[in-house]
mmCIF file of C-alpha atoms and ligand atoms in Angstrom:
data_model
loop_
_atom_site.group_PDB
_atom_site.id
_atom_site.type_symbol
_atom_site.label_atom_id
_atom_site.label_comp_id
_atom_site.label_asym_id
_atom_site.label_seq_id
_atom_site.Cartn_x
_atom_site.Cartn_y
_atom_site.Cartn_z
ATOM 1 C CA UNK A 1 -16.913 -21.106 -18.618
ATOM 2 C CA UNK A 2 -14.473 -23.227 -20.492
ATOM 3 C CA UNK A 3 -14.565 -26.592 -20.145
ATOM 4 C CA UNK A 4 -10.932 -27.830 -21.111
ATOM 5 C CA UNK A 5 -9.966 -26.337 -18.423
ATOM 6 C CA UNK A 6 -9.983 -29.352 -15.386
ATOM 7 C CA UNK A 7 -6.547 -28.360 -13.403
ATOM 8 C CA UNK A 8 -5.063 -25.056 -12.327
ATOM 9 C CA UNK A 9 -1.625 -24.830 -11.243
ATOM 10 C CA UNK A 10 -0.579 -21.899 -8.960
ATOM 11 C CA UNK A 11 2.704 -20.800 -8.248
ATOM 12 C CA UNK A 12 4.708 -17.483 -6.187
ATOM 13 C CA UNK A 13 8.157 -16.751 -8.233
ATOM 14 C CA UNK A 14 10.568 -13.778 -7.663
ATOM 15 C CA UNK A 15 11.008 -11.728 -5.160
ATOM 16 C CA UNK A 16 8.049 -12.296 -2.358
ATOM 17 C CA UNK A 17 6.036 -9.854 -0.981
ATOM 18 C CA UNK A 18 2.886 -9.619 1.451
ATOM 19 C CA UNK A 19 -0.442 -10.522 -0.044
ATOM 20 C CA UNK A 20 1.127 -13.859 -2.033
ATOM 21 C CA UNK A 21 -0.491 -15.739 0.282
ATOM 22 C CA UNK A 22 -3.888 -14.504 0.291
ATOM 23 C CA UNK A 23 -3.684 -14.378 -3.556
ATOM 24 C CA UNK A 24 -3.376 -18.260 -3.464
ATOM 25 C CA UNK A 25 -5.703 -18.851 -1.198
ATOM 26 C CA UNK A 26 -8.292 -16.673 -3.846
ATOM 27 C CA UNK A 27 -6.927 -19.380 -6.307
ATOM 28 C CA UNK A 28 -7.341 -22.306 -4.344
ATOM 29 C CA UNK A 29 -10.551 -21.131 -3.463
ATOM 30 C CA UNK A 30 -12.107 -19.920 -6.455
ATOM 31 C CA UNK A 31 -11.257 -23.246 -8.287
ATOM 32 C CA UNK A 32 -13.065 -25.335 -5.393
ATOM 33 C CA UNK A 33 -16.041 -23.168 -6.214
ATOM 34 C CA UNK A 34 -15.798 -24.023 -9.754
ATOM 35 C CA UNK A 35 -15.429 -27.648 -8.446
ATOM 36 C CA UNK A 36 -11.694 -27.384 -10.704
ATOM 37 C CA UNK A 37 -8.328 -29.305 -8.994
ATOM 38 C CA UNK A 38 -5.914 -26.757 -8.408
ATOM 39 C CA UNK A 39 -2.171 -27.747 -7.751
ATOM 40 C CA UNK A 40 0.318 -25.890 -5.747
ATOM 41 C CA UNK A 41 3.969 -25.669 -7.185
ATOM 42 C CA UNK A 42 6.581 -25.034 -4.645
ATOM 43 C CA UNK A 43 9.573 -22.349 -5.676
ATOM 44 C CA UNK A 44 8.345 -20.899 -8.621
ATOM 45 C CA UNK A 45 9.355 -22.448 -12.095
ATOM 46 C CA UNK A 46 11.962 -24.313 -10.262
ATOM 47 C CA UNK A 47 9.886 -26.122 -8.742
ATOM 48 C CA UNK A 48 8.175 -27.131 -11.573
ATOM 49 C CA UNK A 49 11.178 -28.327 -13.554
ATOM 50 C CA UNK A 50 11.265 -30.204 -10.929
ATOM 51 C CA UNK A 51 7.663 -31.802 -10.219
ATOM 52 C CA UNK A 52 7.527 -30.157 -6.428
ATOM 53 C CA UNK A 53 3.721 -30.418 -6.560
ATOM 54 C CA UNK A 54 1.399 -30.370 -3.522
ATOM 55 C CA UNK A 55 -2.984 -31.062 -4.471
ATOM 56 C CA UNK A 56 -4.491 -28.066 -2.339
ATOM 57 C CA UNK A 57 -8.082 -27.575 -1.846
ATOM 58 C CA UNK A 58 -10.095 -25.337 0.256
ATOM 59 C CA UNK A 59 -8.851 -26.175 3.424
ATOM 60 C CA UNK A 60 -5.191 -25.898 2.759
ATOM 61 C CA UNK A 61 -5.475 -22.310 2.548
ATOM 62 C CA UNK A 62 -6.687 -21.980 6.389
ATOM 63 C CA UNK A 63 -5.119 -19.332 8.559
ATOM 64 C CA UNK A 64 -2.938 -17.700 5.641
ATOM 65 C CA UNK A 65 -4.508 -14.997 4.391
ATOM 66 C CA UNK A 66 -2.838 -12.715 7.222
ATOM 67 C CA UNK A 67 0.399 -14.090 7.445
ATOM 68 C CA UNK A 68 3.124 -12.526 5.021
ATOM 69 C CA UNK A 69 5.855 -14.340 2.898
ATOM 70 C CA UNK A 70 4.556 -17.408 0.457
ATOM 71 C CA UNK A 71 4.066 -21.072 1.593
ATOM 72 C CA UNK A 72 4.754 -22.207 -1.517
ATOM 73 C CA UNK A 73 8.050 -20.653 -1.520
ATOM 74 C CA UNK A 74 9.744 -18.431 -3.898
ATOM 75 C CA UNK A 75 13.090 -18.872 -6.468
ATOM 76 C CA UNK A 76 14.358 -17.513 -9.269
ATOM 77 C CA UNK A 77 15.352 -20.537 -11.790
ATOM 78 C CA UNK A 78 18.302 -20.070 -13.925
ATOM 79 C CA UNK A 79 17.347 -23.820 -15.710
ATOM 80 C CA UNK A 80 13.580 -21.947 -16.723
ATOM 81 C CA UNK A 81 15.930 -19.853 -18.811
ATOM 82 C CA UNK A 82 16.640 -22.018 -21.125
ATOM 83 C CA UNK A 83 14.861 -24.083 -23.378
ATOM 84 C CA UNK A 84 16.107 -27.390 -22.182
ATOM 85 C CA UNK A 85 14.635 -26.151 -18.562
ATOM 86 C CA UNK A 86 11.433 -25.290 -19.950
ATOM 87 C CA UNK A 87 10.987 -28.462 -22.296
ATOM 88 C CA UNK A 88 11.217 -30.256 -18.565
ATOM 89 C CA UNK A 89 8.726 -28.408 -16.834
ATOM 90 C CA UNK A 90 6.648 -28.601 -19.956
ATOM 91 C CA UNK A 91 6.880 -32.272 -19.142
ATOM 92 C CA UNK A 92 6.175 -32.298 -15.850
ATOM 93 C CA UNK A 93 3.120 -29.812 -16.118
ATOM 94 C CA UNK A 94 1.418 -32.154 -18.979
ATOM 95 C CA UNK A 95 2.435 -35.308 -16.732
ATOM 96 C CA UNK A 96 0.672 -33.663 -13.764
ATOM 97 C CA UNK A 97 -2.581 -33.087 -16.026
ATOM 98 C CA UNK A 98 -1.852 -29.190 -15.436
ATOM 99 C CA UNK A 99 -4.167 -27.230 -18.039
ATOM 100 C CA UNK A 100 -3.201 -24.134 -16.910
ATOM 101 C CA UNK A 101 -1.071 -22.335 -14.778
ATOM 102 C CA UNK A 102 -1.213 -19.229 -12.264
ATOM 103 C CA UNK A 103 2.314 -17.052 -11.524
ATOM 104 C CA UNK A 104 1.974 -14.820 -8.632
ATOM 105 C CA UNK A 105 5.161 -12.664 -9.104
ATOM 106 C CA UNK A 106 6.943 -9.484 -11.214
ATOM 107 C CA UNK A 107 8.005 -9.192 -14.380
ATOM 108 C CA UNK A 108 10.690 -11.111 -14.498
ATOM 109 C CA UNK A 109 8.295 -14.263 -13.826
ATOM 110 C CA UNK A 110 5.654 -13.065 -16.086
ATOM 111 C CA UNK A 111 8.422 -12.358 -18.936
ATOM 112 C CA UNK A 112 9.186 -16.773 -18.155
ATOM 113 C CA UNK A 113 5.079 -17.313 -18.003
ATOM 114 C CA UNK A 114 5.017 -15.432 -22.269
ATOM 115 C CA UNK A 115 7.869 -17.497 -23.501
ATOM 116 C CA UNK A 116 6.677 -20.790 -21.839
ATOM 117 C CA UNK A 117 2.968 -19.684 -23.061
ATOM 118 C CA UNK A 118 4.212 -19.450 -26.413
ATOM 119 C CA UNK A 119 6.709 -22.211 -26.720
ATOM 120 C CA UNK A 120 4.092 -24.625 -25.963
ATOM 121 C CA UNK A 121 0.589 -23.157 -26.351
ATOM 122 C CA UNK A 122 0.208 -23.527 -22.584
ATOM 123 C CA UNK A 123 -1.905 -20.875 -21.155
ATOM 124 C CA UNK A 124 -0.547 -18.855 -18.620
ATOM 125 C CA UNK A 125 -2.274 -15.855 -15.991
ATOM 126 C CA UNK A 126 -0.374 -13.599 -13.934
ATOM 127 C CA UNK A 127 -0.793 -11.891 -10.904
ATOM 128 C CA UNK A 128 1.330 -8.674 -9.690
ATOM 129 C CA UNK A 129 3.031 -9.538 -6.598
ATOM 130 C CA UNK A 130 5.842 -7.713 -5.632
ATOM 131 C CA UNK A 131 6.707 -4.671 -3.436
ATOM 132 C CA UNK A 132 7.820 -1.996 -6.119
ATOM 133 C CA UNK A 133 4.947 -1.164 -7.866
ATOM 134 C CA UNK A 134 6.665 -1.194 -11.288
ATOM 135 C CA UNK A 135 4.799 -3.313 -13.211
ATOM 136 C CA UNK A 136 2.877 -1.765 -16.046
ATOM 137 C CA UNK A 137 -0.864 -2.249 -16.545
ATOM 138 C CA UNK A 138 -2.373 -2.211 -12.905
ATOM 139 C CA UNK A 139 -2.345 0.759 -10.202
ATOM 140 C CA UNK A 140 -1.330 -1.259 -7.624
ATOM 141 C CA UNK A 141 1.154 -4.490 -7.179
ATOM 142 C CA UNK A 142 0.552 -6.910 -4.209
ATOM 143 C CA UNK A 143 2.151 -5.911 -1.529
ATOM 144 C CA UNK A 144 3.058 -2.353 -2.314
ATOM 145 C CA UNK A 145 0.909 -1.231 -0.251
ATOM 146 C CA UNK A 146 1.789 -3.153 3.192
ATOM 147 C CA UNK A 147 5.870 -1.973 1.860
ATOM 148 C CA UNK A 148 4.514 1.012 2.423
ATOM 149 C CA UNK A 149 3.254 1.333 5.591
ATOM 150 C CA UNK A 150 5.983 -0.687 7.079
ATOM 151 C CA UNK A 151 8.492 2.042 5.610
ATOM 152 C CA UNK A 152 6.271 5.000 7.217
ATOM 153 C CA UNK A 153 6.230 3.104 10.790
ATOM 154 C CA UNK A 154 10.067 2.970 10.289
ATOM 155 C CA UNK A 155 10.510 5.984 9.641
ATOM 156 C CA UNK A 156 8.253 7.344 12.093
ATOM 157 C CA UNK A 157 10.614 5.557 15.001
ATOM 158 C CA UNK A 158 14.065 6.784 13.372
ATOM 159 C CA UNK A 159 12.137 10.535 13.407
ATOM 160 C CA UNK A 160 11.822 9.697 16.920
ATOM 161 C CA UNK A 161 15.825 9.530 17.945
ATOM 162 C CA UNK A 162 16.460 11.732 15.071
ATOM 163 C CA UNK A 163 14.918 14.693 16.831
ATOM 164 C CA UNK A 164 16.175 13.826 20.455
ATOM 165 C CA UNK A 165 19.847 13.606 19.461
ATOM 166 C CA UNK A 166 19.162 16.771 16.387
ATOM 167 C CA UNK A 167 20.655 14.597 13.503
ATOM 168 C CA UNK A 168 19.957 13.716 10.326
ATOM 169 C CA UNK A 169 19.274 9.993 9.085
ATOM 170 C CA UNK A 170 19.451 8.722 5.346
ATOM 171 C CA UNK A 171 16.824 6.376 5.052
ATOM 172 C CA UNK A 172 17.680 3.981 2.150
ATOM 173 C CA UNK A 173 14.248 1.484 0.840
ATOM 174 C CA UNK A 174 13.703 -0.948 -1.653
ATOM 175 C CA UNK A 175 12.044 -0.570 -5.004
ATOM 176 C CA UNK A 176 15.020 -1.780 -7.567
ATOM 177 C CA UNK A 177 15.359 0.346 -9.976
ATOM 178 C CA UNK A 178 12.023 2.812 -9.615
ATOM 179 C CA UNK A 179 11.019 5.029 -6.924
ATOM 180 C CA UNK A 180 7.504 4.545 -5.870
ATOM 181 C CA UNK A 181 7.764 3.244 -2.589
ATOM 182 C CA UNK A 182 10.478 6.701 -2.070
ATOM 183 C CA UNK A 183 8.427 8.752 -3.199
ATOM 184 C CA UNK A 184 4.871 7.508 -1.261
ATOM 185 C CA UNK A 185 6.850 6.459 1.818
ATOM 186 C CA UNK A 186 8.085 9.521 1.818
ATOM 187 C CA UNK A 187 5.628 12.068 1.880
ATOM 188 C CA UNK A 188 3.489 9.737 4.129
ATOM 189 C CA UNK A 189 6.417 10.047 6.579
ATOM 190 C CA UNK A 190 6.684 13.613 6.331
ATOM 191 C CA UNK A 191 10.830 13.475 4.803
ATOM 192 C CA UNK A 192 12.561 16.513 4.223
ATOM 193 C CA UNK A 193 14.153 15.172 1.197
ATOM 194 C CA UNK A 194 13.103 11.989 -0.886
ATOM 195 C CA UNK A 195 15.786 11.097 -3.636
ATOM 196 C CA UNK A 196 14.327 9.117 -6.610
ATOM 197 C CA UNK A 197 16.166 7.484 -9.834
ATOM 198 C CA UNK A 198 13.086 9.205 -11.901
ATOM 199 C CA UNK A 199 14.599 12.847 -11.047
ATOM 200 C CA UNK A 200 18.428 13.309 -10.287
ATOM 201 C CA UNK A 201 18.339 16.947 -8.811
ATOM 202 C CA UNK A 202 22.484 16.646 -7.917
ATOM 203 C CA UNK A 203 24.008 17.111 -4.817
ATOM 204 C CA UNK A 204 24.679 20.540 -4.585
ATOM 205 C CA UNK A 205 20.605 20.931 -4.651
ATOM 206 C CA UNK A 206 20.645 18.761 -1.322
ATOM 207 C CA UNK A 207 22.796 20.844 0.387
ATOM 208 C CA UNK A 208 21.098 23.945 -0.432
ATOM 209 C CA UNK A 209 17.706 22.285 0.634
ATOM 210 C CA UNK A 210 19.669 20.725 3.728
ATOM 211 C CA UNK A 211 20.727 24.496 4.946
ATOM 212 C CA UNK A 212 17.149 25.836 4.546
ATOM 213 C CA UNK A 213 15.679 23.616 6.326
ATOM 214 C CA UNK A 214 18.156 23.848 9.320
ATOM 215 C CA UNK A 215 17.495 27.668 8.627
ATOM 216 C CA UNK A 216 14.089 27.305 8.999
ATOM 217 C CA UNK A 217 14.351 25.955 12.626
ATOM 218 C CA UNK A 218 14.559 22.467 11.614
ATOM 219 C CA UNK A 219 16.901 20.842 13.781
ATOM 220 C CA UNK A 220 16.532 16.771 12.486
ATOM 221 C CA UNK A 221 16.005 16.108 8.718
ATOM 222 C CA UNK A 222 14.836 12.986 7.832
ATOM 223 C CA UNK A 223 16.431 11.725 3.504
ATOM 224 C CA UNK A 224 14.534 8.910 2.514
ATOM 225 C CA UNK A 225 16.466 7.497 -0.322
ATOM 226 C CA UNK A 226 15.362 5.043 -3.177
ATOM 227 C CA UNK A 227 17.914 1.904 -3.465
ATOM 228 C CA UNK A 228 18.207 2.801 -7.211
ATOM 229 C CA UNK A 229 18.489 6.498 -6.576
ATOM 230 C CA UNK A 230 21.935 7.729 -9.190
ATOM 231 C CA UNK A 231 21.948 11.237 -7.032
ATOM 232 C CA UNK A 232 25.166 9.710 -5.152
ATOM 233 C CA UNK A 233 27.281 6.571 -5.384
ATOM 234 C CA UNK A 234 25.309 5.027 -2.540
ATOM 235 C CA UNK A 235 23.466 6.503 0.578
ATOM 236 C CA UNK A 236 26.713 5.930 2.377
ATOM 237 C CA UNK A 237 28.352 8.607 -0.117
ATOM 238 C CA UNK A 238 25.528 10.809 0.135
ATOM 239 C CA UNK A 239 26.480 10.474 4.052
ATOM 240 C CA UNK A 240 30.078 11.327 3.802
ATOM 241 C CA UNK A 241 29.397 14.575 0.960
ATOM 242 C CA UNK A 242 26.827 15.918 3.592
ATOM 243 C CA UNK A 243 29.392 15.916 6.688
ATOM 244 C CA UNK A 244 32.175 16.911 4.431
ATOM 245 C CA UNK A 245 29.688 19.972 3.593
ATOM 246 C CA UNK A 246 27.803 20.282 6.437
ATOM 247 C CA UNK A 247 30.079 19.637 9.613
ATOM 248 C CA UNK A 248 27.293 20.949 11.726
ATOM 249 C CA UNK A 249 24.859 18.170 10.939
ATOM 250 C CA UNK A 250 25.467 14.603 13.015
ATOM 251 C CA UNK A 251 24.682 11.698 10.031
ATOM 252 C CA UNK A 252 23.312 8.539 10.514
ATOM 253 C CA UNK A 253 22.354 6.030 7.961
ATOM 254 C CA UNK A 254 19.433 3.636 8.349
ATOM 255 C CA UNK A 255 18.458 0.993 5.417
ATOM 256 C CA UNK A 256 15.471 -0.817 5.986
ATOM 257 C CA UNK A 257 16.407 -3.683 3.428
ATOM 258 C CA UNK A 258 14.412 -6.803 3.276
ATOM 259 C CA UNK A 259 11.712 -6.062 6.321
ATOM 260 C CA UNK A 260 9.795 -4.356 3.662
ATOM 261 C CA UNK A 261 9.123 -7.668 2.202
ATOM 262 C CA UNK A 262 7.696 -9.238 5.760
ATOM 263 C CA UNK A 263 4.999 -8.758 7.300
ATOM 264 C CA UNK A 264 1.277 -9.294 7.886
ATOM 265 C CA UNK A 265 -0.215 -7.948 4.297
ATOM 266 C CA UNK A 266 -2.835 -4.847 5.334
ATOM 267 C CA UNK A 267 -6.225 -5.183 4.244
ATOM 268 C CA UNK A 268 -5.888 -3.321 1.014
ATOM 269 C CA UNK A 269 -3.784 -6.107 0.149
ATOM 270 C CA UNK A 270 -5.892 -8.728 1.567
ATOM 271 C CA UNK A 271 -8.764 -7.604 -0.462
ATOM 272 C CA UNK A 272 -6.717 -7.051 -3.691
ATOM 273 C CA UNK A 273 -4.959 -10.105 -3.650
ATOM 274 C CA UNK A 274 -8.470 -11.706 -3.174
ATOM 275 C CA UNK A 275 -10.220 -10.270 -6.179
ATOM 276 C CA UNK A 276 -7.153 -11.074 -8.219
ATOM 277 C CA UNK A 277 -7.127 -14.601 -7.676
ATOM 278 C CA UNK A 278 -10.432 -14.855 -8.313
ATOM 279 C CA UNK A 279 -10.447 -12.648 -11.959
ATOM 280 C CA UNK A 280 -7.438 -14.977 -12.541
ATOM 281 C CA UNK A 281 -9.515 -18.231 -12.449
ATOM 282 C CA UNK A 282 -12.186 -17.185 -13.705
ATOM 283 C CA UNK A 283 -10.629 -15.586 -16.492
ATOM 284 C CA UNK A 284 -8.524 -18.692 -17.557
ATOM 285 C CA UNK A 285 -12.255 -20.746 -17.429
ATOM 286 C CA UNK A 286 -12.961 -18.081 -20.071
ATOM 287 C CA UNK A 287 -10.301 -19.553 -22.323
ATOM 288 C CA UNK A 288 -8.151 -16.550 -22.013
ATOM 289 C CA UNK A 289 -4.059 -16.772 -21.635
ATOM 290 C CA UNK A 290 -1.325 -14.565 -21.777
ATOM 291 C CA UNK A 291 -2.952 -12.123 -19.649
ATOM 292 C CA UNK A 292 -1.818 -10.409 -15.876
ATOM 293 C CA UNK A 293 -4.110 -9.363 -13.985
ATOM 294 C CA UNK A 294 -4.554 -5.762 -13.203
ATOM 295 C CA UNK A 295 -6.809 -3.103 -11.131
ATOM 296 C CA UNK A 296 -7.252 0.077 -12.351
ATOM 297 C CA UNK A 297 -9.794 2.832 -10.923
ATOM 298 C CA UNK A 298 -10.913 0.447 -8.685
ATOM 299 C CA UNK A 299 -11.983 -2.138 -11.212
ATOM 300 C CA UNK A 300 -10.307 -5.328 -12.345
ATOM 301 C CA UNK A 301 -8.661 -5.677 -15.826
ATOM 302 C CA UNK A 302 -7.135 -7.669 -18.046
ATOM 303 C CA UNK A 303 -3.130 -6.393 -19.479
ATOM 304 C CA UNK A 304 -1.756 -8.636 -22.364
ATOM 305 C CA UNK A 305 1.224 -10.048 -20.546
ATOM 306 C CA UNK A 306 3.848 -8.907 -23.432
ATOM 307 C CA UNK A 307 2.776 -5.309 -22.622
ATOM 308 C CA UNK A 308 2.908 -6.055 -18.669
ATOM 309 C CA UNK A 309 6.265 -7.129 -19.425
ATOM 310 C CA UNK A 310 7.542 -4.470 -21.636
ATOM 311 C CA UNK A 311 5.517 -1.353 -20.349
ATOM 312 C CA UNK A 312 6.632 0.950 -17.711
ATOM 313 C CA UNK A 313 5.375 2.791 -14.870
ATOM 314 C CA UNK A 314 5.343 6.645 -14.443
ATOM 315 C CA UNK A 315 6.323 8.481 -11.105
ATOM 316 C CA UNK A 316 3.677 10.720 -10.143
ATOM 317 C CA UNK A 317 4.713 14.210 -11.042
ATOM 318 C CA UNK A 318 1.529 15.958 -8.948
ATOM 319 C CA UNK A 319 2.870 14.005 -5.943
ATOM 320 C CA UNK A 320 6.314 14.937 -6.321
ATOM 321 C CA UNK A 321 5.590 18.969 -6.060
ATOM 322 C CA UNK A 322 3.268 17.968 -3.108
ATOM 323 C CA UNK A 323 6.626 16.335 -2.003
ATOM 324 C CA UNK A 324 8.073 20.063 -2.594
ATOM 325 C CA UNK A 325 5.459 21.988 -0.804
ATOM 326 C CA UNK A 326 5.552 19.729 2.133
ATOM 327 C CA UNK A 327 8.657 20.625 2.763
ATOM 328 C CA UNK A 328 8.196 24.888 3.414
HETATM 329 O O1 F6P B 401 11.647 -6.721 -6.395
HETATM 330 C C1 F6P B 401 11.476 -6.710 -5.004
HETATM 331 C C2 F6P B 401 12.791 -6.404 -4.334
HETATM 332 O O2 F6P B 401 12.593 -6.368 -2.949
HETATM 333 C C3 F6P B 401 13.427 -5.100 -4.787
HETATM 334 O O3 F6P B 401 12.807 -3.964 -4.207
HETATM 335 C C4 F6P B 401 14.850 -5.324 -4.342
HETATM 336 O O4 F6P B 401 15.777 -4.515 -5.051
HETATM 337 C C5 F6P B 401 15.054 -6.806 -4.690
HETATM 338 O O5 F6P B 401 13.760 -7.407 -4.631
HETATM 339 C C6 F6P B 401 15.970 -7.537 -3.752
HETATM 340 O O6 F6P B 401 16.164 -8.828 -4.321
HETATM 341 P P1 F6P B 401 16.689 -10.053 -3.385
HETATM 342 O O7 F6P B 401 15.564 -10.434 -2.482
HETATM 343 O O8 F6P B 401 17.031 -11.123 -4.390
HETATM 344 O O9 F6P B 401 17.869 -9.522 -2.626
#
């Protein structure tokens, strides 16, 4: 293990999501075992322009490893975008005797963690936290997983009143601009129709696939509908073009918004964010930087952060024609 490495800093930036909180207590916890400090830095980069430190050891992660959001708090810092901002926080790591630091977020923080690596040779680990799943070089983001099921449990109580009054809900979730949680969500939940921004199959499609299924004897429909879905203007559109085309169907709209960011993290993310944290020590002890942690066929890796940043992730075209076939 490297020895220049004496103090870890460990931060959540960006949008939260379930699972930050066990991944720093993995980092708190793996640098007591290497007998390293490790400082917590409230609100992301913000908060480190700013010097909000807190020392953390062992015990301060107690109790958290189950309990959603981030106690270190989350921001997005306009100052970190520019170089002034980052000269400061430069500063304020070096005056804290930070050697390194950890950024739990997406890629918008890990695109601030490569320019602050480079501008001053600082090195820099990330860790995948964030609900969409769109962050390239790891199968699995934390708390995409927990997202999901809380969509499916949604969805499985709108089914509910959906089928006792015969109408048909849009379903709008989150996932910016890709459609993984849609698409997963989804099929887990048994939609009729799940509208993604990877495929835009027009609206004259849905209504076609809207009459067969109320031709098949299906008298509710449930449209779960990505937030970055192009098919209509917005799900409210969507509800308007399918009375104006359907007058027999009753439409309802339901978007989940920002519960899919709450919640108790499930044990997938428990145990994920727990591996990360420690491959994210561990590897920076190993004189490594500029990395993100990843997972991929069930094994941890290593993604260069630049391509983390710049890469994309692919919808899963095998899943969508299960999609398809689901819904004879
Ligand atoms: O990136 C996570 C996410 O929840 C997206 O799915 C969503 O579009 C966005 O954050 C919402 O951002 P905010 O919390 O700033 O409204």
């Amino acid at each position: 293990m490297n020895n220049k490495i004496n103090k870890i800093g460990v931060m959540t930036s960006g949008g939260d999501s379930p699972g930050m909180n066990a991944a720093i207590r993995s980092v708190v916890r793996t640098c007591a075992f290497h007998q390293i400090e490790c400082i917590g830095i409230y609100r992301g980069y913000q908060g480190l322009i700013e010097g909000d430190f807190k020392e953390m050891d062992a015990r301060s992660v107690n109790n958290i490893i189950n309990k959603g959001g981030t106690i270190l708090k989350s921001a997005r810092s306009k100052d970190f975008r520019t170089k002034e901002g980052r000269k400061t926080a430069f500063a304020k790591a070096r005056e804290k005797g930070l050697d390194a630091i950890v950024v739990i977020g997406g890629d918008g923080s890990f695109t601030g963690a490569m320019i602050f690596s480079e501008e001053f040779d600082f090195p820099m680990m990330g860790i995948p936290g964030t609900i969409d799943n769109d962050i390239y070089g790891t199968s699995y983001t934390l708390g995409y997983d927990t997202a999901l099921n809380t969509v499916v449990e949604a969805i499985d109580k709108i089914r509910d009143t959906a089928s006792s009054h015969d109408r048909l809900f849009f379903v709008e979730v989150m996932g910016r601009d890709v459609g993984h949680i849609a698409l997963n969500a989804g099929v887990g939940a048994g939609a009729e129709e799940i509208l993604i921004p990877e495929e835009d199959l027009g609206k004259e499609r849905l209504i076609e696939s809207l009459k067969r299924s109320r031709l098949s004897g299906k008298s509710s429909s449930i449209v779960v509908v990505a937030e970055g879905d192009k098919t209509g203007d917005n799900v409210f559109e969507l509800k308007d073009y399918v009375e104006a085309n359907l007058p027999e169907y009753d439409v309802r709209v339901s978007v989940l918004g920002h519960m899919q960011r709450g919640g108790s993290p499930s044990c997938f993310d428990r145990v994920l964010a727990s591996r990360m944290g420690v491959k994210a020590v561990e590897s920076l002890l190993e004189g490594k930087t500029n990395y993100m942690v990843g997972i991929r066929d069930t094994q941890m890796v290593l993604c260069p952060i630049d391509q983390a940043v710049k890469g994309k992730t692919d919808i899963d075209i095998e899943l969508i024609r299960v999609s398809d076939i689901m819904t004879t």
